[in-house]
Amino acid sequence: MADLDTNLRRLAEISALWVNGRTEMRKLTRRVLQWVKPRAVKTVKLKLSNDLLHVRTGHLRDSMEGEIVNDGASLVTLRLGILTQNETLVYGPLQEFGGTVRPVRAKKLTIPTEFAKTPAGVPRFTARGAQSEYDTFIATSKAGNLLIFGRPHGGGDTVPLFVLVDQATVPAAHYLGSTVEEMRPLVIDRLAIEMAAFMAAHPPTQGGDAA
């Protein structure tokens, strides 16, 4: 999850010129974030559509949402990402920040080869599930890699199905963080336009907003 926040303390000197100025500025900022929210969500989904990550199931892309929250009296935030708990998308933060994956219940990670994937790159089965289609065995390749090979039940060529490794490194994609940085100038420009319109329509009053 990533946050695009607008700190209203930076607007305090201006908003204090109006009665209820800070309240109006919060409303204005919220309206600007409402305007940018669909653009931000669309941008994230485009990044997850073969821009940064190749689409497999589309579950991560389809889970992207945006919501606007008030964090206290002076902060309005647009929150992007997986906003509802989803145990099947635990890899989302790993794709965003990167990291190292290690086996939990097994001694080795099983990395599927092209023979164990669909054309979209989705694994067709687990290493154990491969036994429904293949007679499997573990052997070392000529390159020295440890693999699970499979020989089809109905006959055919033996093919490598999985590479066995101790750990795997996932590079950071920053699909959320990069979107926040791309949206930030849009928010600043739109906020300046909204503020100018507000000030033109509402000349400053004496006394200001003490809130």
PDB file of C-alpha atoms in Angstrom, residues 110-127 129-130 133-134 148 150 159-163:
ATOM      1  CA  THR A 110      10.254 -25.249  -6.774  1.00  0.00           C
ATOM      2  CA  ILE A 111      10.494 -22.806  -9.683  1.00  0.00           C
ATOM      3  CA  PRO A 112       8.303 -23.978 -12.589  1.00  0.00           C
ATOM      4  CA  THR A 113       9.822 -24.173 -16.069  1.00  0.00           C
ATOM      5  CA  GLU A 114       7.941 -23.432 -19.295  1.00  0.00           C
ATOM      6  CA  PHE A 115       6.759 -27.051 -19.381  1.00  0.00           C
ATOM      7  CA  ALA A 116       4.891 -26.537 -16.096  1.00  0.00           C
ATOM      8  CA  LYS A 117       3.231 -23.241 -17.049  1.00  0.00           C
ATOM      9  CA  THR A 118       0.296 -22.099 -19.135  1.00  0.00           C
ATOM     10  CA  PRO A 119       0.974 -19.739 -22.087  1.00  0.00           C
ATOM     11  CA  ALA A 120       0.175 -16.874 -19.684  1.00  0.00           C
ATOM     12  CA  GLY A 121       2.918 -18.016 -17.342  1.00  0.00           C
ATOM     13  CA  VAL A 122       0.657 -19.422 -14.611  1.00  0.00           C
ATOM     14  CA  PRO A 123       1.870 -22.697 -13.022  1.00  0.00           C
ATOM     15  CA  ARG A 124      -0.321 -25.592 -14.204  1.00  0.00           C
ATOM     16  CA  PHE A 125       0.373 -27.638 -11.090  1.00  0.00           C
ATOM     17  CA  THR A 126       2.589 -27.908  -8.038  1.00  0.00           C
ATOM     18  CA  ALA A 127       5.555 -30.239  -7.901  1.00  0.00           C
ATOM     19  CA  GLY A 129       0.467 -32.203  -8.456  1.00  0.00           C
ATOM     20  CA  ALA A 130       2.676 -32.900 -11.477  1.00  0.00           C
ATOM     21  CA  GLU A 133       0.389 -36.168 -15.495  1.00  0.00           C
ATOM     22  CA  TYR A 134       3.996 -37.281 -15.204  1.00  0.00           C
ATOM     23  CA  ILE A 148      12.391 -32.243 -11.083  1.00  0.00           C
ATOM     24  CA  GLY A 150       8.741 -35.555 -15.717  1.00  0.00           C
ATOM     25  CA  VAL A 159      11.068 -32.676 -19.745  1.00  0.00           C
ATOM     26  CA  PRO A 160      12.310 -30.484 -16.879  1.00  0.00           C
ATOM     27  CA  LEU A 161       9.332 -29.309 -14.834  1.00  0.00           C
ATOM     28  CA  PHE A 162      10.820 -27.508 -11.823  1.00  0.00           C
ATOM     29  CA  VAL A 163      14.147 -26.061 -10.786  1.00  0.00           C
TER      30      VAL A 163
END
